[in-house]
Every structure is written in structure tokens, then in C-alpha cells.
CSV table of C-alpha atoms in Angstrom, one decimal:
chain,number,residue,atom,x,y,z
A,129,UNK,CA,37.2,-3.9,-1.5
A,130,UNK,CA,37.5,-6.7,-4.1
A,131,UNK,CA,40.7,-8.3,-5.7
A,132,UNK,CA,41.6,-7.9,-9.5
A,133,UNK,CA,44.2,-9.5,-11.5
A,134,UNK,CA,45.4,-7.6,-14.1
A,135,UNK,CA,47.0,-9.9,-16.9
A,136,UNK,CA,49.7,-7.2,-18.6
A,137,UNK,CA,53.3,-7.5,-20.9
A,138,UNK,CA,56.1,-7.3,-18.8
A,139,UNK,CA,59.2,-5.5,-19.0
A,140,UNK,CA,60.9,-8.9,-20.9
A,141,UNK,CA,58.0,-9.0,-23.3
A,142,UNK,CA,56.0,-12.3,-21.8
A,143,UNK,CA,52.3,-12.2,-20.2
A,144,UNK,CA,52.1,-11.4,-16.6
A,145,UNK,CA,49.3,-11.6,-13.9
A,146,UNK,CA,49.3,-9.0,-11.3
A,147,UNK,CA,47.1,-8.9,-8.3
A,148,UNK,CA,45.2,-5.7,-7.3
A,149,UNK,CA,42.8,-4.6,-4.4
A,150,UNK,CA,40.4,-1.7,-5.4
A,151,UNK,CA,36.9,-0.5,-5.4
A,152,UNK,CA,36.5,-1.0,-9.3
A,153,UNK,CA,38.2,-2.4,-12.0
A,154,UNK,CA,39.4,1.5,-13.0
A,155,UNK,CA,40.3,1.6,-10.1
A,156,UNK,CA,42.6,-1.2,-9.8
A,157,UNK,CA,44.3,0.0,-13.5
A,158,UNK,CA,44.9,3.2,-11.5
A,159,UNK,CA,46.5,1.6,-8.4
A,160,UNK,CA,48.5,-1.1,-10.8
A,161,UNK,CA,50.5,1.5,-11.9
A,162,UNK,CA,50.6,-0.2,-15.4
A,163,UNK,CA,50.1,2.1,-18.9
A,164,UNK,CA,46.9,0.5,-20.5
A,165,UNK,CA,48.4,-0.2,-23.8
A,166,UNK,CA,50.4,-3.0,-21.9
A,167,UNK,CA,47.0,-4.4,-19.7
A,168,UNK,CA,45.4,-6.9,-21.7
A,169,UNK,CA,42.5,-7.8,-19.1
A,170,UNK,CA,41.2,-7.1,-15.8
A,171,UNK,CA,39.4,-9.9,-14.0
A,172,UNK,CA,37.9,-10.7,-10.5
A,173,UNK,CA,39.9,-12.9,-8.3
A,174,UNK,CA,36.6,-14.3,-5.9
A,175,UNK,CA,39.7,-16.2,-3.8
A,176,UNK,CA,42.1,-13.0,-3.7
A,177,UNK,CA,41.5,-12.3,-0.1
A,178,UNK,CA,42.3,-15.8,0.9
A,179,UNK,CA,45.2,-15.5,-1.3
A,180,UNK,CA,46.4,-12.5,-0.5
A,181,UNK,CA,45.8,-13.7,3.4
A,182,UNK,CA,47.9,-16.8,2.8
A,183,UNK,CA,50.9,-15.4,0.3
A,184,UNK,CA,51.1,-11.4,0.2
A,185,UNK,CA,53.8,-10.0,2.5
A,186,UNK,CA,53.6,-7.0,4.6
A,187,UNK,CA,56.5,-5.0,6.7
A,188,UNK,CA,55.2,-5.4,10.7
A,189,UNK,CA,54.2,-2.1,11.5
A,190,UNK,CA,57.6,-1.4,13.4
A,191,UNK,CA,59.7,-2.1,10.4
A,192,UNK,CA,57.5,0.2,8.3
A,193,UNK,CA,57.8,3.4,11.2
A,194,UNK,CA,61.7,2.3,10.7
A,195,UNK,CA,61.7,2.5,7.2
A,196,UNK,CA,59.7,5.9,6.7
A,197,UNK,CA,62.1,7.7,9.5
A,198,UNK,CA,65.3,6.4,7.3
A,199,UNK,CA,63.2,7.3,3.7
A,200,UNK,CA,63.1,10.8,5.3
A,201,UNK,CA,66.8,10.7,6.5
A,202,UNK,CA,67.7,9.9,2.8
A,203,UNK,CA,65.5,12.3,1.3
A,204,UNK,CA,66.8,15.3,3.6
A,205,UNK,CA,70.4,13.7,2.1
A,206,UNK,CA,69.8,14.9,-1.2
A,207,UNK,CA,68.6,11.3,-2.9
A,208,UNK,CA,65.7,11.1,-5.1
A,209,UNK,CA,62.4,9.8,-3.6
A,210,UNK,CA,63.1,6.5,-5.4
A,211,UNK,CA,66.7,5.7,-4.3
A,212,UNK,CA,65.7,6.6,-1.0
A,213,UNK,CA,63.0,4.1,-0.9
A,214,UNK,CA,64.7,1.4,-2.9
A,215,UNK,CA,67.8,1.5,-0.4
A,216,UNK,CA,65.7,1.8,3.1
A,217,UNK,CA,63.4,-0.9,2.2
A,218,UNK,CA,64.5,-4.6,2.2
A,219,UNK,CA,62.7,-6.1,-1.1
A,220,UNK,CA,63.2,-9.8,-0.5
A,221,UNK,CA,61.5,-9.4,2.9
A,222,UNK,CA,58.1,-8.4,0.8
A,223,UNK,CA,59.1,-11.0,-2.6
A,224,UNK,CA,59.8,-8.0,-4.7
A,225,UNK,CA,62.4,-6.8,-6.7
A,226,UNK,CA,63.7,-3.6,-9.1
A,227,UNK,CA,61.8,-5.0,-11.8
A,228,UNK,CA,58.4,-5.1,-9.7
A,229,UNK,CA,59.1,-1.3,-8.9
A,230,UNK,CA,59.5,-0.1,-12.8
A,231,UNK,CA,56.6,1.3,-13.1
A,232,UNK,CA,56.4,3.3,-9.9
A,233,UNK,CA,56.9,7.0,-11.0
A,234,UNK,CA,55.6,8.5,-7.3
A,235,UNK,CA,57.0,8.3,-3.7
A,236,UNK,CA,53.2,7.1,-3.0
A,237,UNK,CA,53.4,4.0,-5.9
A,238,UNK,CA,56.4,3.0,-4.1
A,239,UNK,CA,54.8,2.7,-0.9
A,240,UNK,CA,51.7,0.9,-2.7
A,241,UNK,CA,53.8,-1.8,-4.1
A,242,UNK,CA,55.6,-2.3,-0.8
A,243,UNK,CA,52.6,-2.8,0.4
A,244,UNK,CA,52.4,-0.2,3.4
A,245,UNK,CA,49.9,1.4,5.7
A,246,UNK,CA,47.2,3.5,3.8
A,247,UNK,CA,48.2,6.7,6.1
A,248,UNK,CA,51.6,6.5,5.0
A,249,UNK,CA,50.9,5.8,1.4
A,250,UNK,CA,48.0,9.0,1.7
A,251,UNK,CA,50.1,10.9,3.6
A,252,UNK,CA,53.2,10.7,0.9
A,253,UNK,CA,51.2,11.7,-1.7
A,254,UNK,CA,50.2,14.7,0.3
A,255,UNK,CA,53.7,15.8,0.6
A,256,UNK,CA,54.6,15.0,-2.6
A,257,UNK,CA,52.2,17.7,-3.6
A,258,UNK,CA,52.6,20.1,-1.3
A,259,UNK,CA,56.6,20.0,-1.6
A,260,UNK,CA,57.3,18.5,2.3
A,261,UNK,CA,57.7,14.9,1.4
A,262,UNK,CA,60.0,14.6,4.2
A,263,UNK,CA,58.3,15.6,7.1
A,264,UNK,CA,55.2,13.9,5.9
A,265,UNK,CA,56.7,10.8,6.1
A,266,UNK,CA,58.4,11.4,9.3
A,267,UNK,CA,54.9,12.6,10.7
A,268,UNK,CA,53.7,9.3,9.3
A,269,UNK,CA,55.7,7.5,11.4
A,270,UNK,CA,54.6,9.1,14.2
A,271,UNK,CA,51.1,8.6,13.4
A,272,UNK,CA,52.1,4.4,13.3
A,273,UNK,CA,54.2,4.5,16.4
A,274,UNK,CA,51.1,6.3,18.2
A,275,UNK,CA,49.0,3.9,16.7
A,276,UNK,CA,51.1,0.5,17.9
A,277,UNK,CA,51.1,2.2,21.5
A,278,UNK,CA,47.4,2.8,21.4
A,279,UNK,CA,46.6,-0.5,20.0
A,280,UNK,CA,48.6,-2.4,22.6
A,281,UNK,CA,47.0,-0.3,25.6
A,282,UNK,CA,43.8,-1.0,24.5
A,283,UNK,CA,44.0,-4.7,24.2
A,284,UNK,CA,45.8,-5.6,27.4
A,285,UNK,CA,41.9,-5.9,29.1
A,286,UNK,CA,40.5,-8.0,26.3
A,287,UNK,CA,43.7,-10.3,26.1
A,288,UNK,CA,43.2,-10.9,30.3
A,289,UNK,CA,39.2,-11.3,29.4
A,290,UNK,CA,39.9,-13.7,26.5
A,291,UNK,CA,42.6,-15.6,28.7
A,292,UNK,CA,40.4,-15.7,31.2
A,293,UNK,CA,37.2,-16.7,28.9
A,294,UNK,CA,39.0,-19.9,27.3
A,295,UNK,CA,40.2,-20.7,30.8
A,296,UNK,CA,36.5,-21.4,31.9
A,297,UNK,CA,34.8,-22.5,29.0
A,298,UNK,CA,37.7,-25.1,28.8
A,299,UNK,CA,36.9,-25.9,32.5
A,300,UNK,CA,33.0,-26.1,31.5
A,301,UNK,CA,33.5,-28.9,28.9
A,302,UNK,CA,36.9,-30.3,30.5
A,303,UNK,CA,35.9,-31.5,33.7
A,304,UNK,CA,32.3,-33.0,32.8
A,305,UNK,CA,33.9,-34.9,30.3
A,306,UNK,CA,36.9,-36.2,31.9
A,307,UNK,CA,34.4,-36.7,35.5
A,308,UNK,CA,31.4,-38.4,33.3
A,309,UNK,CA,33.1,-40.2,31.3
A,310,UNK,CA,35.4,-42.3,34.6
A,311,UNK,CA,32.0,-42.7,36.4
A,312,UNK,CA,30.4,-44.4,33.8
A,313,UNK,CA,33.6,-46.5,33.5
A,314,UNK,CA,33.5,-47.5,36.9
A,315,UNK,CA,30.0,-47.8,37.6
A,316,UNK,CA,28.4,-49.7,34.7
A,317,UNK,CA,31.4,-51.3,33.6
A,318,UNK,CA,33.8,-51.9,36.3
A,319,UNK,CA,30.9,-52.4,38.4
A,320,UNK,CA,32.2,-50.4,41.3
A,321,UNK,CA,29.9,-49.9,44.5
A,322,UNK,CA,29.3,-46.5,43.8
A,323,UNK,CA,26.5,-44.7,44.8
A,324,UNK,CA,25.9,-41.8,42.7
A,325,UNK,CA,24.8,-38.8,43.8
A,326,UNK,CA,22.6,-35.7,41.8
A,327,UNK,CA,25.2,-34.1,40.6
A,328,UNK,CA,26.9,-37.1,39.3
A,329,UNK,CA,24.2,-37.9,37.3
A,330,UNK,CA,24.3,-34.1,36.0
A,331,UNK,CA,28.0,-34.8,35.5
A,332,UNK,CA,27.2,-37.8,33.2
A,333,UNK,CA,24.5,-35.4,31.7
A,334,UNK,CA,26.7,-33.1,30.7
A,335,UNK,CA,29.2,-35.6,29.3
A,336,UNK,CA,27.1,-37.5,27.5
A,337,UNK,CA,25.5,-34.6,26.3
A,338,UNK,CA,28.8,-32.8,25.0
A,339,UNK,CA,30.4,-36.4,23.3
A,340,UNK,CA,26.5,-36.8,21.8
A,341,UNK,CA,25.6,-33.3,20.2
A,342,UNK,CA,29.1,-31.6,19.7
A,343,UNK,CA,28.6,-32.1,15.8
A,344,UNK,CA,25.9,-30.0,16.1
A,345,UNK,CA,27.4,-27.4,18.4
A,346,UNK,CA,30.1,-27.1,15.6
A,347,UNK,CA,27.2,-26.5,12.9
A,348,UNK,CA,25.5,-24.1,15.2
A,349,UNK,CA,28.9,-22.1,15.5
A,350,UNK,CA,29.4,-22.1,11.5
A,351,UNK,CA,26.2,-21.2,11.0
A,352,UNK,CA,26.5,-17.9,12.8
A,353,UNK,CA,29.8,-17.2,11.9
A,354,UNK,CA,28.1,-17.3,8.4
A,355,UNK,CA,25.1,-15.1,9.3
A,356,UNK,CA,26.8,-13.2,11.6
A,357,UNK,CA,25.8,-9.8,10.4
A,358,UNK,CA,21.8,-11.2,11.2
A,359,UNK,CA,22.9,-12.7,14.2
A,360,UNK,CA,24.4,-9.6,15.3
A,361,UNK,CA,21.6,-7.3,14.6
A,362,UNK,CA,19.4,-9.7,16.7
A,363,UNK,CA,21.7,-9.8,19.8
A,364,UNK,CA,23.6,-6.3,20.0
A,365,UNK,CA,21.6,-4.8,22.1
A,366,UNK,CA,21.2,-7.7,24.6
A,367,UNK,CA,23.0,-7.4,28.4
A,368,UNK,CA,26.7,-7.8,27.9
A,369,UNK,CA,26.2,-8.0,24.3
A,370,UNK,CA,25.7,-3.9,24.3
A,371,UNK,CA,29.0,-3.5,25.9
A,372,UNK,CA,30.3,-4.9,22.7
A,373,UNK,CA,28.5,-2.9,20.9
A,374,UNK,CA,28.9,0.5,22.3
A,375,UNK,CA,32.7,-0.2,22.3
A,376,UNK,CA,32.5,-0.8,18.8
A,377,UNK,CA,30.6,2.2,18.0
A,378,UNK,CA,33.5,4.3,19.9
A,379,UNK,CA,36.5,2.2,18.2
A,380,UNK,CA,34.7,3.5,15.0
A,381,UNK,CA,34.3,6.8,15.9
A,382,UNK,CA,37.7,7.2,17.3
A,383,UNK,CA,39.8,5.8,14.1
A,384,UNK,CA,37.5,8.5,12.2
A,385,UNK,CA,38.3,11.7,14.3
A,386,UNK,CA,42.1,10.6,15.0
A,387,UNK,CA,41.8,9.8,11.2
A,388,UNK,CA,40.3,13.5,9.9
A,389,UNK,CA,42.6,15.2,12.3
A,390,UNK,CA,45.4,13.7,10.7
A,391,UNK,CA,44.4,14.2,6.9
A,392,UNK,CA,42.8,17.7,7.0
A,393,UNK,CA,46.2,18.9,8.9
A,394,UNK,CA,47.8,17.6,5.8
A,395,UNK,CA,45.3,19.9,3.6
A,396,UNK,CA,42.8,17.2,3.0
A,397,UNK,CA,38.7,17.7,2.2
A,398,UNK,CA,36.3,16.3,4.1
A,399,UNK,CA,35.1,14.3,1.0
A,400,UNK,CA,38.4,13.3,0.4
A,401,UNK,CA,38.5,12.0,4.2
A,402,UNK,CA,35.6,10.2,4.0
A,403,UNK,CA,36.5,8.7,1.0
A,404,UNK,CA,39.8,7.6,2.1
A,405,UNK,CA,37.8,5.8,5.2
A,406,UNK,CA,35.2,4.0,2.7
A,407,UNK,CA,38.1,2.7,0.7
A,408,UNK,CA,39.6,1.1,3.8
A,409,UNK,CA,36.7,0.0,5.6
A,410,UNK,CA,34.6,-3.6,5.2
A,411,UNK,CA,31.3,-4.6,5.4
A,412,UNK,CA,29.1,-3.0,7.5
A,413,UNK,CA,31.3,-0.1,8.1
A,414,UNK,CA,31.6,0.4,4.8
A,415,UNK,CA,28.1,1.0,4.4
A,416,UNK,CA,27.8,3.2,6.8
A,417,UNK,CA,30.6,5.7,5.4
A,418,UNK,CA,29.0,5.5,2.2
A,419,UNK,CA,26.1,6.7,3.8
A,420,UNK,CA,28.3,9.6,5.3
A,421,UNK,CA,29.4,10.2,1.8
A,422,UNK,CA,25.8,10.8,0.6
A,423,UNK,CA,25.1,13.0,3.5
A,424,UNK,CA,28.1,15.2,2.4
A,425,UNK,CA,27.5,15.2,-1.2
A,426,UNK,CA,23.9,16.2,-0.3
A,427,UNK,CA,25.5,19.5,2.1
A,428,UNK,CA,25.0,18.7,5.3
A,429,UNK,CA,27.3,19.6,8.1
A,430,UNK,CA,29.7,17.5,9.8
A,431,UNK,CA,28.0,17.1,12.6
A,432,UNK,CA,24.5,15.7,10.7
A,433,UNK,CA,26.4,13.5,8.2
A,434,UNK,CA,26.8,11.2,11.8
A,435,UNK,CA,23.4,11.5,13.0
A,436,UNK,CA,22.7,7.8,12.8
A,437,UNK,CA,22.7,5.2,16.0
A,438,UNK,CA,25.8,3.2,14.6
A,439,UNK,CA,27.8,6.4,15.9
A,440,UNK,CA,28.8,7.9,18.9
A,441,UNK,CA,26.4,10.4,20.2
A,442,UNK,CA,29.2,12.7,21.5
A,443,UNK,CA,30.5,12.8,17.4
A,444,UNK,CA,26.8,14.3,16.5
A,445,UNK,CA,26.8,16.7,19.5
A,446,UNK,CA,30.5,18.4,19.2
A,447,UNK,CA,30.4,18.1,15.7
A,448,UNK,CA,27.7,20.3,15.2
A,449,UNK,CA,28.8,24.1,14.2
A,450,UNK,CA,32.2,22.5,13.1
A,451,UNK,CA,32.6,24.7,9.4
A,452,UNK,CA,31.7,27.5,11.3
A,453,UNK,CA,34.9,27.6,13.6
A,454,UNK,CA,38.2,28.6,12.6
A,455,UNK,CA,41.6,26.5,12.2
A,456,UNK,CA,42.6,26.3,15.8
A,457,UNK,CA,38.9,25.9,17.1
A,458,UNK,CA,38.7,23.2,14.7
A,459,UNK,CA,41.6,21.5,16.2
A,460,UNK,CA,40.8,21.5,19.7
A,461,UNK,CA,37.3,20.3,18.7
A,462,UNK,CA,39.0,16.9,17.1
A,463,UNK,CA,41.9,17.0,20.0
A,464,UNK,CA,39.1,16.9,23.2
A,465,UNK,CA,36.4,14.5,21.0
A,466,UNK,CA,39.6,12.2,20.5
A,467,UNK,CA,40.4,12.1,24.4
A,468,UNK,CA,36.8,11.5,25.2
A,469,UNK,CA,36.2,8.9,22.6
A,470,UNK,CA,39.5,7.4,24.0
A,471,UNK,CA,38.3,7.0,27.7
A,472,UNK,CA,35.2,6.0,26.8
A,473,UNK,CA,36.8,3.2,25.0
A,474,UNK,CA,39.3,2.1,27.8
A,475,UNK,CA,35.9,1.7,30.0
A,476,UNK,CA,33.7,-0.4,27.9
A,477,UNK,CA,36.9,-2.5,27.3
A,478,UNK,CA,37.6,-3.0,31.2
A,479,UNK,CA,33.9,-3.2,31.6
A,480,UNK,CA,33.8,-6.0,29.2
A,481,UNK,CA,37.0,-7.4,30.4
A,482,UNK,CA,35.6,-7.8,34.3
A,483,UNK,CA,32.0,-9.2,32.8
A,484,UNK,CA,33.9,-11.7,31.0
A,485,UNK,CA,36.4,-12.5,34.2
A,486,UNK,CA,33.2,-12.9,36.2
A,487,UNK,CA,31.4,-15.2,34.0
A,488,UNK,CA,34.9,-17.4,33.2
A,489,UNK,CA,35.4,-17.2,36.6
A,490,UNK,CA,31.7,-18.3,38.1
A,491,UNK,CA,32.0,-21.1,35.1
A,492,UNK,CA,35.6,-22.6,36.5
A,493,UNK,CA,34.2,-22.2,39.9
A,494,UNK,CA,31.4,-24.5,39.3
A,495,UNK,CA,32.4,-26.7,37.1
A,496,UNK,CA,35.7,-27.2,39.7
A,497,UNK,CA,32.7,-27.9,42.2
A,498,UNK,CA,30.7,-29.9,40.2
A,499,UNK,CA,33.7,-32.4,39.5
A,500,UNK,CA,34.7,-32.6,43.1
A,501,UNK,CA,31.0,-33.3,44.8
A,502,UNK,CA,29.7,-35.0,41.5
A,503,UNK,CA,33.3,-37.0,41.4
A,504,UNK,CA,35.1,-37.2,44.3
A,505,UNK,CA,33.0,-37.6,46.9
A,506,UNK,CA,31.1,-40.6,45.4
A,507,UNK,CA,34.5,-42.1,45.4
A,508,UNK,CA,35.5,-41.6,48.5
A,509,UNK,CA,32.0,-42.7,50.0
A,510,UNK,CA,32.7,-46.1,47.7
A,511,UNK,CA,36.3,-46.4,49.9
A,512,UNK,CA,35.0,-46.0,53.0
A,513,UNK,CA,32.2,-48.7,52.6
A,514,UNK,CA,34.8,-50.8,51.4
């Protein structure tokens, strides 16, 4: 998505800007909320990610679970969908006020101005319309509370593997330049009788090595963080690389089928789904739901509109025959693809998490031996001579 601002007249008469994030610029009228006899221009903001990175504020995910459960309690109450909203959220915790809020007619342009999750703001407007606002939002909240618990299993392997990972690169650069850098000191400029062995000349190596080219280390890194999509394609497929990759593939595939189950239960199209997903998505997946928009346009079946390598095989294969089942077939279609995208998942994520260990580990093994024969035992050779 790109970032508008929409320069309007406020409520007290004087020019306002008001940043937007949408597809297009009608788009981001639409979304404003604003009546277009008070817009005077829309204009792209090129910085408004980094802005909105830096300044916007969002409820945590908890807070926003807590907030939908009590908009529902206040709704069932007998308030109006506004009141309800206005009292269960706190508006200085997100830097808006009442006025900010004016133009929000819908439960759904509340939520937008607030800021909260897409599901909760989709699934609103879904029970706004079909007259069960209340248990939409509470089933939102579920749907968030699901989603923190999934998202927190899921990463407990990769934050061990990432520990684990800085751990021995750290190790790999640490000791040669601590180790490198004291035997130089001592030999060629305290003189010491030290008799240096291979691997304290690989330890100097490496130190001088590290201090000399780091500048261009750096520039290597920037340059494929900026090309990273080229990069990416080159490598994906390489050893260890591919597990990355496949798990990818099934984090994609699973946010979609947990994702359709969700919004055609709440009486969502599949167009409508798909275009929901495009909206939210970046870069390359973005792409590829477009192209899954296409597909569906064009009248193919579920199951063909993911017949493309960036997806899941298993997505293709139980997919296929989907318009042709009834309701409750449907359901337990999505319901087993879900669990098996979800295991499959889990064990490229510990797969990656023990190559990772192995390869931090093998690196802070060596490096721990290379410091103490490349180090140490020079310098214990030089006090026993002495």
C-alpha cells in the first residue's frame, strides 16, 4: 500500500492534513472518511511509512482483544455502536480525540481511525450488515487471541535459533579480534619471545582481516538488504536456504486458509477474500495475490487459482473440487488443510532452528578453539622458556 495525505477543512474551519494508507488515491478518500466537498487535495507521502513507523500509534494486540470483548459487553448493554466504542477505547493512548472521530458514521470507521487489526475492522463491518455486530466483534477477539497464542508458539524455535546464531557469529569475530589483536601487541611491539604457531597466524589473519575490510562487509550487507528480492531469488533454493523458503511458502499459505475460513463463515466471497489479502499484503506477496485475483476473475477454481510454486502444494491438491462441496465439507476441507499447514510449519521452524544451533554452535566451538591453541598456548610456551 502507499501513504496519502489528504489536506481537508476541519470541523473549526482551518486547513488540515490527514494521513491515509490505501491502494489508490479513491481509495484513501474512501477510507478518510472525509465528504469531498471538504478535501481540497490528495497527495503521496513517499516518507509515510517511515512516518507512520516512527509516530502512528497502535493498541498492542492484547489491549485491542480487551477492547472488542468490552465494545461487545456495551453493545449487548443497549449503547449505540459509537458510545460503546468511544467509552472502551482509551483515545490519548492512540493521540486521538472526539473531534478526530466526527466523521466516523460506522462501527468499522471507528475501528479504522483507532487504528485496529484489519480482521476486526472487516469483521465489524460484516456484522454491521448482517445485524450481529456483537458477536462479530467478540468472534474477532477470538480470532486475535488465537492468533497471539499461535504467533508466540511458533517463534519460541527461531528466538532459540536467533539467540543461538548471534551467540556464534559474535564468538566468530569476537575472539579473533580480541586474540589477534594482543599477539601482535606482544610480539611485534612488546617484543615478547613468542613463538607463534599456524593458527596464530590464522588468528592475526582473521583480525587483521576483520579491522581491514569491515567497511566493506557493511556495504556488502546494505547492498543486499537493498536487492534483496534478487538476492533472494538467486539463493532460495540453496541448502538451508530452502528451509526458509518452504517455511515461508507454508506461513503464506496458512494466514490464507485460517484467513478464508474466517471471512467466508462471516458470509464473505472469495473475491472479496482475496481482495481483503492483496490489500494487506507487501511486495512480493502482494503480487502473487494479484495474480490469484486474475485467476478468479478469469473462473478458475480455488484449487487452480494456487497452482503456482510460491504455494504450498497441499493448497493445490485439497483445494481442488472445493465449489463443488457443500457448507460443512467446505469447513472440514479449510479445518484439516489448516492443521496440516500448521505442522508443517512447526517442522521447518525446528528444522531451521537445529541447523542454525548447529552452525552457531560448530562456529563458537571453533572459534573458542582457535583462541585457546592460536592464543594460549603460545603464551604459555613463552612462560615456560622463560
Amino acid at each position: 500500500m502507499a501513504y496519502f495525505v489528504i489536506k481537508h477543512i476541519g470541523p473549526d474551519g482551518s486547513f488540515q492534513a490527514k494521513p491515509i494508507e490505501a491502494l489508490t488515491r479513491e481509495e484513501a478518500i474512501s477510507r478518510s472518511g472525509l465528504q469531498s466537498r471538504n478535501i481540497q487535495s490528495v497527495e503521496v507521502d513517499h516518507l509515510g511509512a517511515i512516518k507512520a513507523a516512527l509516530t502512528e500509534k497502535r493498541l498492542p494486540l492484547t489491549e485491542q482483544v480487551l477492547s472488542l470483548v468490552t465494545i461487545a459487553s456495551k453493545l449487548e448493554s443497549g449503547k449505540t455502536p459509537g458510545r460503546a466504542i468511544s467509552e472502551a477505547v482509551d483515545l490519548k493512548k492512540l493521540g486521538l480525540t472526539q473531534s478526530d472521530l466526527s466523521a466516523c458514521e460506522r462501527p468499522s470507521d471507528y475501528l479504522k481511525a483507532m487504528r485496529f487489526d484489519d480482521t476486526a475492522i472487516l469483521l465489524a463491518d460484516a456484522g454491521e450488515k448482517s445485524g450481529n455486530l456483537s458477536d462479530s466483534l467478540k468472534r474477532a477477539a477470538t480470532v486475535l487471541r488465537d492468533r497471539m497464542k499461535t504467533q508466540k508458539e511458533f517463534a519460541k524455535p527461531m528466538k532459540t535459533a536467533a539467540l543461538n546464531f548471534v551467540v556464534g557469529i559474535s564468538a566468530g569475530i569476537g575472539f579473533p579480534i580480541f586474540g589477534g589483536s594482543m599477539l601482535r601487541e606482544f610480539i611485534y611491539k612488546q617484543k615478547f619471545p613468542i613463538t607463534p604457531t599456524s593458527l596464530s597466524h590464522l588468528l592475526m589473519w582473521l583480525e587483521n582481516f576483520y579491522m581491514t575490510y569491515w567497511p566493506v562487509m557493511v556495504a556488502i550487507l546494505v547492498a543486499a538488504f537493498i536487492f534483496r528480492t534478487k538476492v533472494w531469488d538467486s539463493c532460495r533454493r540453496w541448502p538451508v536456504f530452502r528451509l526458509f523458503d518452504d517455511r515461508l511458502r507454508c506461513k503464506r499459505g496458512l494466514e490464507f486458509v485460517q484467513t478464508y475460513q474466517l471471512l467466508t463463515a462471516s458470509g464473505f466471497t472469495t473475491p472479496q477474500v482475496l481482495r481483503f489479502m492483496l490489500e494487506r499484503s507487501k511486495g512480493r506477496q502482494r503480487a502473487l495475490y494479484e495474480d490469484a485475483l486474475e485467476r478468479n476473475k478469469e473462473g478458475r477454481e480455488l484449487g487452480l487459482v494456487f497452482e503456482s510454486d510460491e504455494w504450498p502444494q497441499i493448497i493445490q491438491q485439497n483445494l481442488k473440487g472445493f465449489e463443488q462441496q457443500q457448507v460443512d465439507g467446505r469447513s472440514r476441507i479449510l479445518s484439516n488443510l489448516s492443521e496440516a499447514l500448521t505442522e508443517m510449519f512447526i517442522q521447518y521452524s525446528e528444522k531451521i532452528a537445529g541447523a542454525m544451533s548447529r552452525g552457531a554452535m560448530a562456529v563458537l566451538i571453533s572459534s573458542i578453539l582457535l583462541f585457546a591453541l592460536g592464543f594460549y598456548v603460545p603464551m604459555m610456551t613463552m612462560r615456560m622458556s622463560m
